[in-house]
CSV table of C-alpha atoms in Angstrom, one decimal:
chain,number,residue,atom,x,y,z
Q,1,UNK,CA,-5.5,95.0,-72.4
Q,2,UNK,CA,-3.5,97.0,-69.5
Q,3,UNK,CA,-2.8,93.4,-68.3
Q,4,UNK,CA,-1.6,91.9,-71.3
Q,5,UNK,CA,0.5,95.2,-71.9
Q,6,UNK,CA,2.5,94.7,-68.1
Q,7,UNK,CA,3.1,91.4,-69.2
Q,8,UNK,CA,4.9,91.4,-72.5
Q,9,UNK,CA,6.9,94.8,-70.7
Q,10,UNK,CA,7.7,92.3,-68.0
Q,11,UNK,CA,8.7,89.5,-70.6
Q,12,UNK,CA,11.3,92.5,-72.5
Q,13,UNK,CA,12.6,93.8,-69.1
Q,14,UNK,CA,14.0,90.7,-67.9
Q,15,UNK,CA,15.1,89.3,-71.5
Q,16,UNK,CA,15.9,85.8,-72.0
Q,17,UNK,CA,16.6,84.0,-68.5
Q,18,UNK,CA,12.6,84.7,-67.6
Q,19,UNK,CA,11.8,82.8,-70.8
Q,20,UNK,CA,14.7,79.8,-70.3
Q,21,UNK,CA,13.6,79.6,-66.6
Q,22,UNK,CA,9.6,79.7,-67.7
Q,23,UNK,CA,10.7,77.1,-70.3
Q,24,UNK,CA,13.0,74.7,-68.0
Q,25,UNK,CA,9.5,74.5,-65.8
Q,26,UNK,CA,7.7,73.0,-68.2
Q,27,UNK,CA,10.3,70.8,-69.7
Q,28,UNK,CA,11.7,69.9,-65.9
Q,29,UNK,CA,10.8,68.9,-62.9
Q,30,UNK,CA,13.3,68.6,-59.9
Q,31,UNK,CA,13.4,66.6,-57.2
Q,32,UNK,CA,15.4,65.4,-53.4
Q,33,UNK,CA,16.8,62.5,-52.3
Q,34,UNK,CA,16.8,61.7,-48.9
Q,35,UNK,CA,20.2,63.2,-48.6
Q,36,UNK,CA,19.4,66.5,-50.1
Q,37,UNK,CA,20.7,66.0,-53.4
Q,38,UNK,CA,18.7,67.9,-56.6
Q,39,UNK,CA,18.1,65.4,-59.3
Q,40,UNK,CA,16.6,67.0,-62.5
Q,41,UNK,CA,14.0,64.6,-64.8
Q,42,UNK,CA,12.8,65.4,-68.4
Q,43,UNK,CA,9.0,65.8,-68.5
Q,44,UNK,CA,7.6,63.8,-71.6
Q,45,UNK,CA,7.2,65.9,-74.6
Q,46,UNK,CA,3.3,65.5,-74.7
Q,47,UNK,CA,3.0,66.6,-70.9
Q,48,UNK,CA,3.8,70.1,-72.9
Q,49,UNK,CA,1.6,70.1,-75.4
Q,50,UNK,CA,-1.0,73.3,-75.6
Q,51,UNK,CA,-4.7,73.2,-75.1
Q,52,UNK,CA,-5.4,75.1,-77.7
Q,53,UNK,CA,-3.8,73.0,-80.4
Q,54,UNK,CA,-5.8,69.9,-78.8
Q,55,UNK,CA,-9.2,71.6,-79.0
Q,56,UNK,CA,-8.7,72.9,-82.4
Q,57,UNK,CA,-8.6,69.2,-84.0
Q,58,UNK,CA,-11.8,68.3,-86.0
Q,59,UNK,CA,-13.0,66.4,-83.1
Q,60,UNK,CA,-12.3,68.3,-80.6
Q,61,UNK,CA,-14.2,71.3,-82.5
Q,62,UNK,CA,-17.1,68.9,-84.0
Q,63,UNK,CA,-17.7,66.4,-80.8
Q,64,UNK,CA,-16.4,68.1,-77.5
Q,65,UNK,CA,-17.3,70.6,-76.1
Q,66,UNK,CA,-17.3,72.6,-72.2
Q,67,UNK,CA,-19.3,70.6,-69.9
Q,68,UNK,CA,-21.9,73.8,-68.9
Q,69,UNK,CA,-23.3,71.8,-66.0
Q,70,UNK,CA,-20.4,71.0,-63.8
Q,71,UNK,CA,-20.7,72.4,-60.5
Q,72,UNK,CA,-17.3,71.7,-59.4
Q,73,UNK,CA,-15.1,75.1,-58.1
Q,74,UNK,CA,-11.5,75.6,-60.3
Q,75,UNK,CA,-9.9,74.8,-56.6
Q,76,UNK,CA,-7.7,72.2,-56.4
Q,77,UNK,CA,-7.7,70.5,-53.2
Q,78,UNK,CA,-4.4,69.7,-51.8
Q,79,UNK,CA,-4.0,66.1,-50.0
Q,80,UNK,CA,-1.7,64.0,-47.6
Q,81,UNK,CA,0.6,61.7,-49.5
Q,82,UNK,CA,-1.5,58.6,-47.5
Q,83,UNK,CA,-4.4,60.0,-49.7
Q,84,UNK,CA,-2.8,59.5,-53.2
Q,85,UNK,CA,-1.2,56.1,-51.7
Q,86,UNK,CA,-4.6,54.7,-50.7
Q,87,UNK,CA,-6.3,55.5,-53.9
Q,88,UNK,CA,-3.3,54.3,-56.1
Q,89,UNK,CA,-3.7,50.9,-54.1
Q,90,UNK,CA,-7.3,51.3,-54.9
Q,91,UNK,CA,-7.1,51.0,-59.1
Q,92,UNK,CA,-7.8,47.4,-60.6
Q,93,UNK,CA,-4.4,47.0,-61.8
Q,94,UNK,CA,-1.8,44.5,-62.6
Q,95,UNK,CA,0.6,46.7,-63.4
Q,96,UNK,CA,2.4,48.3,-60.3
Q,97,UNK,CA,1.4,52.3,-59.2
Q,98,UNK,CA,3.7,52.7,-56.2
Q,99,UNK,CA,3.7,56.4,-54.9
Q,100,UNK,CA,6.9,58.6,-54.3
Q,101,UNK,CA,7.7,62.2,-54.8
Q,102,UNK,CA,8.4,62.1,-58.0
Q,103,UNK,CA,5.0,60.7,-58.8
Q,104,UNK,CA,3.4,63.2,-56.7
Q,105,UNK,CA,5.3,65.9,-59.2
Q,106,UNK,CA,3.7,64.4,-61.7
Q,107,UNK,CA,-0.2,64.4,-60.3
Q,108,UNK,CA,0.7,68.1,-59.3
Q,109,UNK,CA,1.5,69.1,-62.9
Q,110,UNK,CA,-1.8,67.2,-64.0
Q,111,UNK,CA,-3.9,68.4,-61.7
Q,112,UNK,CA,-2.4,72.0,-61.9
Q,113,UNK,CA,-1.3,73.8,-64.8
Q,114,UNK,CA,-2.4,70.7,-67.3
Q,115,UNK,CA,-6.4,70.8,-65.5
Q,116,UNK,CA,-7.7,72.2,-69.1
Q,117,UNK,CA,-5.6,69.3,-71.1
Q,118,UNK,CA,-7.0,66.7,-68.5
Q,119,UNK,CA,-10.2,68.1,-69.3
Q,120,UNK,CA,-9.9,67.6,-73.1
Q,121,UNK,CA,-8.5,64.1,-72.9
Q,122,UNK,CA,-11.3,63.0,-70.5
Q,123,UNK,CA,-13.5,64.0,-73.3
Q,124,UNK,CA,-11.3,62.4,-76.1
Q,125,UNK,CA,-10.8,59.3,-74.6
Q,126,UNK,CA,-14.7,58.4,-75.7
Q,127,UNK,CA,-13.1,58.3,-79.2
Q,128,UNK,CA,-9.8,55.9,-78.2
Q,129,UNK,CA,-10.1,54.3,-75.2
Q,130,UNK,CA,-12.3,51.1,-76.7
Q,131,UNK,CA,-9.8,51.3,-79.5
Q,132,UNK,CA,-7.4,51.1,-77.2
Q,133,UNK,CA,-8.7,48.4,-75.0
Q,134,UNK,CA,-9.9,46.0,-77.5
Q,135,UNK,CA,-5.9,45.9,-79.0
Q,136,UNK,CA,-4.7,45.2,-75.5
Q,137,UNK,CA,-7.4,42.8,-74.8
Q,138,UNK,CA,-6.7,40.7,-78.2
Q,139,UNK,CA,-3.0,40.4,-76.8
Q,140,UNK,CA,-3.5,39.7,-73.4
Q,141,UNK,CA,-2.4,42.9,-72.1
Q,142,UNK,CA,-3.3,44.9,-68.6
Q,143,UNK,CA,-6.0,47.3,-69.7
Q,144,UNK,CA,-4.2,50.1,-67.7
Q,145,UNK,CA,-1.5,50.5,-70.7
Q,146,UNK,CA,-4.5,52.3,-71.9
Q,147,UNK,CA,-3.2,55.3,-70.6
Q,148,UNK,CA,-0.1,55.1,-72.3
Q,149,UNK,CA,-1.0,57.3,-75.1
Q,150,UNK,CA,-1.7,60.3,-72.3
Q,151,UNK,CA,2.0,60.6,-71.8
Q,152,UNK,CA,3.0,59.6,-74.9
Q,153,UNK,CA,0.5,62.2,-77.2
Q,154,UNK,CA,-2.3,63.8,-75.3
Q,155,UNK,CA,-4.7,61.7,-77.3
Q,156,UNK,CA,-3.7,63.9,-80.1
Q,157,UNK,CA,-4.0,61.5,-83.1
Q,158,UNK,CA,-1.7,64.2,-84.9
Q,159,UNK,CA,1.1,64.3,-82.7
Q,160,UNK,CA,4.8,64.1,-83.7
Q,161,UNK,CA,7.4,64.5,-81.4
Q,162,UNK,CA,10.8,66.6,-82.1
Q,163,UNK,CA,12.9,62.8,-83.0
Q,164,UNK,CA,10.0,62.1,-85.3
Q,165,UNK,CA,7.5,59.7,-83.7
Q,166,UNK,CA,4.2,60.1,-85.2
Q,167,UNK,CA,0.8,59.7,-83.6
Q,168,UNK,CA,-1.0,58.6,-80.7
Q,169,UNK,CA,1.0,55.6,-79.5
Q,170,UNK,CA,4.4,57.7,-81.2
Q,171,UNK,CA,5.8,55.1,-82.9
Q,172,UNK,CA,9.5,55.3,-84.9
Q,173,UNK,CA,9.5,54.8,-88.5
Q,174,UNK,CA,11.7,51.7,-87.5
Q,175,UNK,CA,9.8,50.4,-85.1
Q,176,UNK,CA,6.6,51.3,-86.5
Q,177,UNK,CA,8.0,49.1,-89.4
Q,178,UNK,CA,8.8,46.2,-87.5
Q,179,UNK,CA,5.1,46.4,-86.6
Q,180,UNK,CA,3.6,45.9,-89.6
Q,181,UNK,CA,3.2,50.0,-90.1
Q,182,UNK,CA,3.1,50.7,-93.6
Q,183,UNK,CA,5.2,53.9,-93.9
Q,184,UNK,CA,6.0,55.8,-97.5
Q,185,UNK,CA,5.7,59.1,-99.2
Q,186,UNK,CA,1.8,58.5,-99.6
Q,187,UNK,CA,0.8,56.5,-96.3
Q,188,UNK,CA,1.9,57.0,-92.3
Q,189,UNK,CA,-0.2,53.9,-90.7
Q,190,UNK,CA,1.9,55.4,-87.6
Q,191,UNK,CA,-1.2,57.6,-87.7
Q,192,UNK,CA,-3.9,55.2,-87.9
Q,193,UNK,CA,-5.6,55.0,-84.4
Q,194,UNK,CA,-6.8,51.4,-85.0
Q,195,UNK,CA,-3.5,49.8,-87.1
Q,196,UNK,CA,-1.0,51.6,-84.7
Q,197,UNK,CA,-3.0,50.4,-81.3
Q,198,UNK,CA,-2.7,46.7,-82.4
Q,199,UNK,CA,1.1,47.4,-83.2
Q,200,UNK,CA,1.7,48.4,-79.7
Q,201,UNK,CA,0.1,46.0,-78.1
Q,202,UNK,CA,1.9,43.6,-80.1
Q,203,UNK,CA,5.1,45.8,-79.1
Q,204,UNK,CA,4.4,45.7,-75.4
Q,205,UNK,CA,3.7,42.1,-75.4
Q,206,UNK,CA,7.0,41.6,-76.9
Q,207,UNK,CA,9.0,44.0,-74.4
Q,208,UNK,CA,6.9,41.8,-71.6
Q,209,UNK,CA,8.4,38.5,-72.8
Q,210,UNK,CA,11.8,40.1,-72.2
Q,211,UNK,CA,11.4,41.6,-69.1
Q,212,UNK,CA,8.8,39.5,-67.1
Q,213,UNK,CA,8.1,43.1,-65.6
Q,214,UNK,CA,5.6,45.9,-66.7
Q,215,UNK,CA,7.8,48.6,-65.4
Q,216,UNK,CA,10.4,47.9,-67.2
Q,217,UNK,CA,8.3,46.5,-70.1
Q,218,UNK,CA,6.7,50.4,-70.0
Q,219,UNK,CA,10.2,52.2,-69.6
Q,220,UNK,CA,11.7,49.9,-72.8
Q,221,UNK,CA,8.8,51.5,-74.6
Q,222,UNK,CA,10.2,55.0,-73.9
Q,223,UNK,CA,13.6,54.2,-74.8
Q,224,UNK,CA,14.2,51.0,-75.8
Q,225,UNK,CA,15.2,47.9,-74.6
Q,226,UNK,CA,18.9,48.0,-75.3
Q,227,UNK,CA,18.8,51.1,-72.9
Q,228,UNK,CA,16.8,49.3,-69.9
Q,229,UNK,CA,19.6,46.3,-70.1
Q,230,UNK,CA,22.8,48.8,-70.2
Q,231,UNK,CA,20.5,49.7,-67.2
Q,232,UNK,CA,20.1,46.8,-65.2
Q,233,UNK,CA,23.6,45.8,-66.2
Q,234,UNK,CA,25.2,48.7,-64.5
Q,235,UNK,CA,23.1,48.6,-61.3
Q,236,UNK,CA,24.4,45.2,-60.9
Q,237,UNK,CA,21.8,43.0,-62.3
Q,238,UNK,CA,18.6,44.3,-60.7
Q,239,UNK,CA,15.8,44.4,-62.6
Q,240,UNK,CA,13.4,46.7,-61.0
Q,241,UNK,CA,12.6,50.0,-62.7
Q,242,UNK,CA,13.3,51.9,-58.9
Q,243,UNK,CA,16.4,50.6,-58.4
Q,244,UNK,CA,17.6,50.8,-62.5
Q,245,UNK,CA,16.1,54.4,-61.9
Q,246,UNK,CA,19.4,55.8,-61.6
Q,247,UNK,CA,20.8,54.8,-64.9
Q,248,UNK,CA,18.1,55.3,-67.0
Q,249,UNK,CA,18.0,58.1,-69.6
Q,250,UNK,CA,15.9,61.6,-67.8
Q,251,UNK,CA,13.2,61.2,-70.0
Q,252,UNK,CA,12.6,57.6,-69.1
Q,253,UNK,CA,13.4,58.5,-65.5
Q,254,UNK,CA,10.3,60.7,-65.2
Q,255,UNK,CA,8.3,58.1,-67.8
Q,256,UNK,CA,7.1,55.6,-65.5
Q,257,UNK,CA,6.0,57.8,-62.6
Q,258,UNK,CA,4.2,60.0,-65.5
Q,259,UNK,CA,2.5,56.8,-66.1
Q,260,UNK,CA,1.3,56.6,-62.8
Q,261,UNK,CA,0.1,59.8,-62.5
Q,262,UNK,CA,-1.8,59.6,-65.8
Q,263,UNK,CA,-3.9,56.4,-64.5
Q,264,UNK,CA,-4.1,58.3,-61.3
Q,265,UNK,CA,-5.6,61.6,-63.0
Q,266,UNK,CA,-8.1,59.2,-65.3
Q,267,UNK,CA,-9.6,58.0,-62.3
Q,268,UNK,CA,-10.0,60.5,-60.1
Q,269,UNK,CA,-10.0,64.0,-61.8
Q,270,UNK,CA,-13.6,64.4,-59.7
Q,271,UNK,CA,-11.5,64.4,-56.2
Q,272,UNK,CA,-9.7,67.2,-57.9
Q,273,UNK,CA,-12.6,69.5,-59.3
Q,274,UNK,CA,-11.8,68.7,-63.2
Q,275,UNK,CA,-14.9,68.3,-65.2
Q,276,UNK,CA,-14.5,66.0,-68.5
Q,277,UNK,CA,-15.2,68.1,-71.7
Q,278,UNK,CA,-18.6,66.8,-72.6
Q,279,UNK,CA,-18.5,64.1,-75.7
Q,280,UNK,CA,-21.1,63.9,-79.0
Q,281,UNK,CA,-19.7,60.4,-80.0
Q,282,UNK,CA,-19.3,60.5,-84.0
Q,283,UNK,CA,-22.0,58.6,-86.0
Q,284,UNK,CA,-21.1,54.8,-86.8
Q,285,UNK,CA,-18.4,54.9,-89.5
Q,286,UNK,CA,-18.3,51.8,-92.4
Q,287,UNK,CA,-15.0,50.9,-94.3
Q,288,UNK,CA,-15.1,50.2,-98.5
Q,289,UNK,CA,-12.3,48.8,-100.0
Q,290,UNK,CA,-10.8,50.0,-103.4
Q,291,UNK,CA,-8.5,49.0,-106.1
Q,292,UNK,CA,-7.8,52.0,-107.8
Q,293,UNK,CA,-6.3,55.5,-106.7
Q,294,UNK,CA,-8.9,58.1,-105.3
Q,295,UNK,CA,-8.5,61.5,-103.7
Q,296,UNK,CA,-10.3,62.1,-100.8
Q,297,UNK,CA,-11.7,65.2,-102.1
Q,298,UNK,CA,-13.2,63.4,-105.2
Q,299,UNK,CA,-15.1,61.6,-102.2
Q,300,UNK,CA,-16.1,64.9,-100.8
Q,301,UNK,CA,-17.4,66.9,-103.6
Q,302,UNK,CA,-19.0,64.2,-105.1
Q,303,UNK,CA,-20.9,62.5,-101.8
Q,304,UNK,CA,-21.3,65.8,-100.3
Q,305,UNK,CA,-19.1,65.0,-97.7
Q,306,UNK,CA,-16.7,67.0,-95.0
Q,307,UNK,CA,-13.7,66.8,-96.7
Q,308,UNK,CA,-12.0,67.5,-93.0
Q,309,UNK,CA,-14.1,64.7,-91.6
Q,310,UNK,CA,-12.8,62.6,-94.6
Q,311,UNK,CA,-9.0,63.3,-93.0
Q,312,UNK,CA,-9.9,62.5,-89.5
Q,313,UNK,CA,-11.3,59.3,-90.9
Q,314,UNK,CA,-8.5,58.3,-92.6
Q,315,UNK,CA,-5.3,60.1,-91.2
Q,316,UNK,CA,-2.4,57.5,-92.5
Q,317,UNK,CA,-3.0,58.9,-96.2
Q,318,UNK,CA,-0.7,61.7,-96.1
Q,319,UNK,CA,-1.0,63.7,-98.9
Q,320,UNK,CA,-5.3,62.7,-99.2
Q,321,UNK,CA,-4.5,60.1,-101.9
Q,322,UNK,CA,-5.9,56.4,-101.4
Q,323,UNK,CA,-3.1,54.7,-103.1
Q,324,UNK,CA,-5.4,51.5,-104.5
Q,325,UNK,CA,-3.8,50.7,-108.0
Q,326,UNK,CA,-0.6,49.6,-105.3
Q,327,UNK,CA,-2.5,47.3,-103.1
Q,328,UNK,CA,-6.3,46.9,-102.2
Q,329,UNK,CA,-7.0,49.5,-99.4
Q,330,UNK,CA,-9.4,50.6,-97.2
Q,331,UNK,CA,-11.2,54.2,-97.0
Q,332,UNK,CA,-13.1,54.9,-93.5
Q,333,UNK,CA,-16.2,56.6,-94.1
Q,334,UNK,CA,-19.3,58.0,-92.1
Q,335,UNK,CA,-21.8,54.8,-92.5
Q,336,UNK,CA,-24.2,57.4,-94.2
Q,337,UNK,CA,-22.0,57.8,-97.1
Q,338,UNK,CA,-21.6,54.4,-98.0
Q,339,UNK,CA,-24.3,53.6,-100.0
Q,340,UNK,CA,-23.6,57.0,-101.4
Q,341,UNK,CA,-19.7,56.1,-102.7
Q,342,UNK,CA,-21.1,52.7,-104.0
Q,343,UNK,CA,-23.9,54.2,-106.0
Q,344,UNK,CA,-21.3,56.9,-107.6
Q,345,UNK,CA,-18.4,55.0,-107.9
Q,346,UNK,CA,-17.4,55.8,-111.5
Q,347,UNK,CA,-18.3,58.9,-110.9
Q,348,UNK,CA,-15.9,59.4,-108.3
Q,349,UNK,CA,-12.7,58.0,-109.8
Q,350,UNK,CA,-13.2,60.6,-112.9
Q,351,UNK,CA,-13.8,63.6,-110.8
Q,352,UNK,CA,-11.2,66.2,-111.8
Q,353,UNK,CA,-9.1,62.9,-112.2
Q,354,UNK,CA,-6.4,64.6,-114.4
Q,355,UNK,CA,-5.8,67.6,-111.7
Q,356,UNK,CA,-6.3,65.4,-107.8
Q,357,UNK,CA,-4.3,62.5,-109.1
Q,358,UNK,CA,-1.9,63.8,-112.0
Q,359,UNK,CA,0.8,61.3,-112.3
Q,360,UNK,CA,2.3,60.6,-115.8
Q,361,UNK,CA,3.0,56.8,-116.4
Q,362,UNK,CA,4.4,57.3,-120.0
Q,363,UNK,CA,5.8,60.7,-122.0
Q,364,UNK,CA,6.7,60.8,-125.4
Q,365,UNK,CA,10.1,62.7,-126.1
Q,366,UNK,CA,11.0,65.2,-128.4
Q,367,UNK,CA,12.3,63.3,-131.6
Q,368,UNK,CA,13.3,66.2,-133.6
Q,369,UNK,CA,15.4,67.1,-130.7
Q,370,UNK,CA,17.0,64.0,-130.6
Q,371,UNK,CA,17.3,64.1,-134.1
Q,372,UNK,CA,19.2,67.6,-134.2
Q,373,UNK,CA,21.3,66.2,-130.6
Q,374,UNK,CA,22.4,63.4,-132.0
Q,375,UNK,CA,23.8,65.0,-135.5
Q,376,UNK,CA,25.4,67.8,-132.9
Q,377,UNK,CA,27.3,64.8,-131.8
Q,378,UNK,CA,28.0,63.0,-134.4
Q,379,UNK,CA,29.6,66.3,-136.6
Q,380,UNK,CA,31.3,66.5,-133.2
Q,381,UNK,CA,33.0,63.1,-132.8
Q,382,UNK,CA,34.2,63.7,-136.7
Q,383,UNK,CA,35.8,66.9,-135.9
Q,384,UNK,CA,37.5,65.0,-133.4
Q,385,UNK,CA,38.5,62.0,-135.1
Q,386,UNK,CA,40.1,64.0,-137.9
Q,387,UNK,CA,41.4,66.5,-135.7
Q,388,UNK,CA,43.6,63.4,-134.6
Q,389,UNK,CA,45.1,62.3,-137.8
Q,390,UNK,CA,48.4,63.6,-138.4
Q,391,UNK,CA,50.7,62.8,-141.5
Q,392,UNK,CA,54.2,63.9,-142.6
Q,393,UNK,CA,55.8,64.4,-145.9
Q,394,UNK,CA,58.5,62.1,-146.8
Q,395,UNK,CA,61.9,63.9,-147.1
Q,396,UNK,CA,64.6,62.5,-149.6
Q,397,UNK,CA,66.5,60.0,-147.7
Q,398,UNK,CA,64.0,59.0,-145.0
Q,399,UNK,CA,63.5,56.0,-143.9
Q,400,UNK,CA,60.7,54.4,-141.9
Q,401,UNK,CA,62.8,54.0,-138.9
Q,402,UNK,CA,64.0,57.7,-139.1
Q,403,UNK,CA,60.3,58.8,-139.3
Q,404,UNK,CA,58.9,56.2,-136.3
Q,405,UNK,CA,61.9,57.8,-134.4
Q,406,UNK,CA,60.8,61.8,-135.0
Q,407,UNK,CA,57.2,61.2,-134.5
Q,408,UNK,CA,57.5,58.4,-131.6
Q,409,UNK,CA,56.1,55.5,-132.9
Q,410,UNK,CA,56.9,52.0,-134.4
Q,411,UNK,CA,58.2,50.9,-137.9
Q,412,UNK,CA,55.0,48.4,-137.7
Q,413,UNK,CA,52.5,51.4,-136.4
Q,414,UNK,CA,53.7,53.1,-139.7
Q,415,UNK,CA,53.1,50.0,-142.1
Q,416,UNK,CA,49.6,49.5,-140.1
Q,417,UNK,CA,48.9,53.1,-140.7
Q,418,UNK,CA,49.9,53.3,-144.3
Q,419,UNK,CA,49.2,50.0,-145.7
Q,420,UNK,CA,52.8,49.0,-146.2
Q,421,UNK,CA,54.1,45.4,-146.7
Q,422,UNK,CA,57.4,46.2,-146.6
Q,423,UNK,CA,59.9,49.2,-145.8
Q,424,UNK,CA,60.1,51.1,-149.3
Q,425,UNK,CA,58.8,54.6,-149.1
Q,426,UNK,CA,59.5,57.2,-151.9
Q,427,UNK,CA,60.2,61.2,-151.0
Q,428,UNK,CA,57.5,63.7,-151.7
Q,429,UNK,CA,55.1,61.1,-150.3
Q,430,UNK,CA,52.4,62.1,-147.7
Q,431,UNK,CA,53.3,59.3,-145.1
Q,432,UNK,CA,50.3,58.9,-141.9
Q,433,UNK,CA,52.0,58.7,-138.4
Q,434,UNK,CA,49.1,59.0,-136.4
């Protein structure tokens, strides 16, 4: 507690510029050129992301857990830069893991103050990496891009960055869109480990048929590939990521060597004394289809099921509603269940029916209010209309061209108004003029 105490007094006594310089460090990295020069690169956002909100997803808290035999020491051993470039050349990989400095900032910040996040996503990746892989092996792709969803979410399948990308391959609304991501106020598919790992495969296969190069084809996935041409444009046409580097956007500057460093720390997180969090895989899951709404906790209470399993299941149904009276969709459920939803199915869609899934398709309005409205109105619009006849007595003498004159109007407007065939008027009359 004495501890704890120091450190919030520190935190007071030097205000603000201990917290912006605590927060540049994990949002920053800097690095030299050969000439001395400082060059600062944006970390990617999920290189930031806390432990603790990783470990507290259902998962993590139902299927991961420390690994309570690991013998390794918390040391991390430090190595010569011929070290990391030997077992870089080492990986089975198309795609290109050349070492530098900035990569080496990179496997420092993994192998440092992320070692507990490394931990957890060692662990996780028994739940996404064959999802992963089988997407990229149905396109074609390097089954390195694997890691790709280390930089881009921490394996957190609920991840959304501060510009709004969703999930664990962070797709764009737009872009998810493009990709055959169903997106609306019920369903985020960007959410959908399965859906959204085909969509980027299909993405990256696409951004490979423009570039011929999976650097760039990565960096385009950070920031698009209208960025990486502006790119190669202004360095004169080349088109290599190291010597775009310069023009790139920061983010997408420290992208590529984060990418490295992720495949690097996947491989050999022994080397630095990091001990995967050890995995319970999840019991074999079965899909139903359905044509009518349900709510997932009409599932739950009646099938006895974990309504928070139920959501880890099926995460693209934002607000728990299966929206089947729209198109036929699929529900994801623990195999063991799914005899039991067949059996209750009736059941099911009437549970508390009226409360879960309250929409109203017709109302009936008020007719006695329309009734009195519309009188209200009508009363009104007389008022009015005789509140805009006007009509003058004739004075002895008059004539219908006097009386147009006074009340600006038209001899005809007068016979129109009145009735009149001709000009003859008599005095003491009532004559209308408007």
């Amino acid at each position: 507690m004495i501890k704890k105490l120091y450190i919030v007094i520190g935190a007071m006594l030097f205000g603000g510029s201990c917290m912006t310089q605590a927060q540049n460090e994990r949002n920053e990295i800097t690095v030299t050129d050969d000439e001395g020069k400082e060059e600062i690169i944006d970390v990617p956002e999920a290189l930031d992301y806390e432990v603790d909100s990783l470990l507290n997803l259902y998962y993590s808290k139902t299927y991961l857990q420390p690994y309570e035999d690991c013998n390794f020491s918390n040391e991390n051993p430090e190595y010569p830069k011929e070290t990391y470039i030997e077992r870089l050349s080492r990986l089975p990989n198309i795609v290109e893991m050349p070492y530098n400095d900035i990569v080496r900032q990179f496997i420092d910040r993994y192998t440092g103050r992320l070692r507990n996040s490394v931990s957890y996503m060692l662990g996780a990746s028994n739940f996404y990496i064959p999802i992963f892989e089988e997407a990229l092996e149905m396109y074609g792709l390097p089954l390195e891009l694997k890691y790709l969803p280390v930089i881009e979410s921490s394996l957190n399948p609920k991840a959304t960055s501060r510009v709004g990308a969703v999930g664990l391959w962070q797709f764009m609304i737009g872009t998810g869109k493009q990709y055959g991501l169903e997106v609306n106020s019920l369903v985020d598919e960007r959410r959908d480990p399965i859906k959204s790992s085909y969509a980027a495969a299909h993405y990256l296969s696409d951004l490979y048929k423009i570039f011929g190069d999976w650097s760039l084809a990565i960096a385009a996935y950070n920031c698009g590939p209208e960025n990486i041409n502006k790119a190669i444009l202004r360095s004169g046409g080349k088109a290599d990521y190291w010597k775009i580097y310069p023009y790139l956007p920061r983010e997408t500057q420290g992208y590529v060597p984060a990418f490295i460093a992720a495949n690097y720390i996947m491989n050999y997180y022994c080397e630095h004394n990091i001990c995967p969090m050890h995995t319970t895989l999840p019991a074999k899951t079965d899909t139903i289809m359905v044509n009518r709404d349900v709510h997932l906790k009409q599932i739950a209470d009646v099938c006895g099921a974990d309504i928070e399993e139920l959501r880890t299941l099926n995460p693209q149904y934002r607000q728990d509603i299966v929206n089947g009276s729209s198109k036929l969709s699929v529900i994801r459920l623990p195999a063991s269940l799914t005899n039991a939803f067949i059996t209750n199915e009736d059941s099911i869609y009437n549970y508390q029916a009226d409360e879960l899934l309250a929409r109203r398709s017709l109302v009936e309005l008020d007719n006695s209010t329309i009734s009195t409205n519309t009188t209200r109105k009508s009363n009104t619009r007389r008022r009015a209309s005789s509140g805009s006849r006007k009509s003058v007595t004739i004075r002895k003498g008059d004539t219908l061209s006097a009386i147009a004159a006074r009340n600006h109007t038209t001899v005809k407007k007068l016979q129109q108004l009145n009735g009149l065939k001709g000009n003859n008027i008599r005095a003491g009359s009532k004559l209308r003029v408007k």
